One Martini backbone bead per residue (centre of mass of N, CA, C, O) as a GRO file, in nm:
protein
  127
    1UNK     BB    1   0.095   0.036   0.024
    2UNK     BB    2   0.042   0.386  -0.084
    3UNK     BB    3   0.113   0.722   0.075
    4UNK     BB    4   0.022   1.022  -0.046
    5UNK     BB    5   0.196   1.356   0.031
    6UNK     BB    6   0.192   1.758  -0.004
    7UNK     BB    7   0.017   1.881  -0.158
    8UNK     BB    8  -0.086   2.210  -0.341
    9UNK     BB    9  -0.010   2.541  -0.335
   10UNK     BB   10   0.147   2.747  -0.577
   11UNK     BB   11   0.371   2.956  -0.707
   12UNK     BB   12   0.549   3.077  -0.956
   13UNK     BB   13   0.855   2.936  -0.839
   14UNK     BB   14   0.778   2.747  -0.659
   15UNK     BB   15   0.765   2.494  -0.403
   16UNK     BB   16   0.755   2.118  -0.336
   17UNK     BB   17   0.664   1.833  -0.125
   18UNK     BB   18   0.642   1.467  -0.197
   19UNK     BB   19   0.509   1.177  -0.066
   20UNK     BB   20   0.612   0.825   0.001
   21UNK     BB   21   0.440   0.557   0.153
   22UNK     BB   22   0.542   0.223   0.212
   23UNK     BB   23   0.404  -0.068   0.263
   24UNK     BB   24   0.536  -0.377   0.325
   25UNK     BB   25   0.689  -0.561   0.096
   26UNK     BB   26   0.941  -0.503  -0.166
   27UNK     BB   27   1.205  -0.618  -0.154
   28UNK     BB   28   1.559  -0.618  -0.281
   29UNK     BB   29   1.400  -0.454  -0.540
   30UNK     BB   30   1.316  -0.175  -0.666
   31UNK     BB   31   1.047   0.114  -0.824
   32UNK     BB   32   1.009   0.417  -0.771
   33UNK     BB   33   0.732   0.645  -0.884
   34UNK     BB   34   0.639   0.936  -1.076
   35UNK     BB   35   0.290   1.041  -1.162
   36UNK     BB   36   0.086   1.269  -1.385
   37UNK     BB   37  -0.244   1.423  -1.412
   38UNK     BB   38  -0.460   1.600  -1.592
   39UNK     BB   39  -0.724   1.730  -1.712
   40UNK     BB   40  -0.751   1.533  -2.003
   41UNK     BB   41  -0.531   1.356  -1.957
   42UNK     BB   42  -0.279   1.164  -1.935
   43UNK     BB   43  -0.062   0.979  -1.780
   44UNK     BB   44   0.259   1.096  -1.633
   45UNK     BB   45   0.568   1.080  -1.657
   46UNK     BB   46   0.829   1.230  -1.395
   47UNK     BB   47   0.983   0.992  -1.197
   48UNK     BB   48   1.245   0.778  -1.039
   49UNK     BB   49   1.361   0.497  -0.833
   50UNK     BB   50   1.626   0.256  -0.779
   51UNK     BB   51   1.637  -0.054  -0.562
   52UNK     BB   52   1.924  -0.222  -0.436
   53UNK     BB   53   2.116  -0.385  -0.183
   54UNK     BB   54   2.392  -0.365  -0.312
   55UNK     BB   55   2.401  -0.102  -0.345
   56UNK     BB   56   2.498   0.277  -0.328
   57UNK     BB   57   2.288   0.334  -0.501
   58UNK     BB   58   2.081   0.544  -0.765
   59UNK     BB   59   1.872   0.542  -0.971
   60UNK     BB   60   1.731   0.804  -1.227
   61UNK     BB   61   1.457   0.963  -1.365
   62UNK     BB   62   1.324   1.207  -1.637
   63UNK     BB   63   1.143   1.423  -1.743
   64UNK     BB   64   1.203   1.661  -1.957
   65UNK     BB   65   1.003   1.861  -1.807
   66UNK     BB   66   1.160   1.858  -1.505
   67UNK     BB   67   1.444   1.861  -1.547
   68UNK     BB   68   1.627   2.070  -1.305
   69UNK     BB   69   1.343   2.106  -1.090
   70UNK     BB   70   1.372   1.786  -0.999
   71UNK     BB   71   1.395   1.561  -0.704
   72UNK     BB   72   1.438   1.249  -0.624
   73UNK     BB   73   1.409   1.008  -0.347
   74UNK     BB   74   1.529   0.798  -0.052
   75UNK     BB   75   1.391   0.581   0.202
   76UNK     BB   76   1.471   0.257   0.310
   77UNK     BB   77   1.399   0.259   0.619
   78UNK     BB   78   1.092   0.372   0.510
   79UNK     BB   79   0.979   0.323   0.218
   80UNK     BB   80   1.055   0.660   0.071
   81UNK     BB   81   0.934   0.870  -0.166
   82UNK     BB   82   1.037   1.185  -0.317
   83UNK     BB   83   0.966   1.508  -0.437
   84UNK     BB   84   1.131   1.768  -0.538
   85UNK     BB   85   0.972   2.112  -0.652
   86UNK     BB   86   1.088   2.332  -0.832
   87UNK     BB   87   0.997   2.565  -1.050
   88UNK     BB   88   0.698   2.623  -1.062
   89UNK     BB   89   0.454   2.543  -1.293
   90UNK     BB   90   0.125   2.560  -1.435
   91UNK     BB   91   0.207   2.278  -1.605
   92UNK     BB   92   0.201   2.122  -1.332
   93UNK     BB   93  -0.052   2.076  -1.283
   94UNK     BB   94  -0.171   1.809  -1.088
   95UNK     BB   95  -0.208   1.486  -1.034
   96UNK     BB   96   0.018   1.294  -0.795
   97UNK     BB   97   0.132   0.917  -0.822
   98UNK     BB   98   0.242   0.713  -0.725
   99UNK     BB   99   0.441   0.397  -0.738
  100UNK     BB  100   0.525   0.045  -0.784
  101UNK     BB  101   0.820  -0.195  -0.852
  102UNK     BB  102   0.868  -0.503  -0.759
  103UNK     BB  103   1.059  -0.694  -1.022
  104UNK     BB  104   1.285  -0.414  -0.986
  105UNK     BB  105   1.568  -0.195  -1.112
  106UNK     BB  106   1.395  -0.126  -1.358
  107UNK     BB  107   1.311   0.169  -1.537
  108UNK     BB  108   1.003   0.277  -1.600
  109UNK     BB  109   0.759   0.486  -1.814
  110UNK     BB  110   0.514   0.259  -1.743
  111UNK     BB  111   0.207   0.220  -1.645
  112UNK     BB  112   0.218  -0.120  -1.665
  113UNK     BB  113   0.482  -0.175  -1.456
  114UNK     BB  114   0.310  -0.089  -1.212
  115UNK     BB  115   0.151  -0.233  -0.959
  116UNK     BB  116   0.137   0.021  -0.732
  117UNK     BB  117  -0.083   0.252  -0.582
  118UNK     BB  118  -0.141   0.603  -0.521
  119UNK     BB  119  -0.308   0.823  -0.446
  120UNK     BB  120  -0.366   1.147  -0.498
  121UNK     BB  121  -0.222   1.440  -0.530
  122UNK     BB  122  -0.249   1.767  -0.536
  123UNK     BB  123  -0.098   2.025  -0.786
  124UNK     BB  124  -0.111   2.354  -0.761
  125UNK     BB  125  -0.029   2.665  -1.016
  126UNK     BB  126   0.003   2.975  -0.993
  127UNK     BB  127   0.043   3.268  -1.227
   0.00000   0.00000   0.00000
């Protein structure tokens, strides 16, 4: 079960941060991810992080328009992902949802690779 907060009102070039809180098992590679959606729009890729037990470190991808303003991160004590959001416009409003794919730590952009989803946070960016 995934649970996101954070979402909320912003002004143009303001920041927020997302947060996205994990239960129960994950297994020892897994990559978490933010998608956003707009009304009336596809479901869009944001950022992911993966990880696995060996590494020292982790992968992370970012789609093109988020690149230098969004920054995506992991505590993997507590299986939680976040998102910091700098420099927000107004075309990033949109609702805001975590995902989990626990089958390994290939990050993938699309959204039927991963198994489980949390509710939405709404992140609403004023001009």
């Amino acid at each position: 079960q995934l649970q996101a907060s954070g979402g909320g009102l912003a002004q143009t070039g303001g920041s927020l941060r997302l947060s996205c809180a994990a239960s129960g098992r994950t297994g020892s590679s897994y990559v978490m991810a933010w998608f956003r959606q707009a009304p009336g729009k596809e479901r869009e890729f944001v950022a992911a992080i993966s990880w696995r037990s060996s590494w020292r470190s982790s992968m992370t991808d970012y789609a093109d328009s988020v690149k230098g303003r969004f920054s995506i991160s992991r505590d993997n004590a507590k299986i939680t992902v976040y998102l910091q959001m700098s420099s927000l416009k107004p075309e990033d409003t949109a609702d805001y949802h975590c995902a989990l794919d626990t089958a390994g730590n290939i990050i993938s952009r699309n959204v039927g690779r991963y198994d489980y989803w949390g509710q939405g946070t709404q992140v609403t960016v004023s001009s």
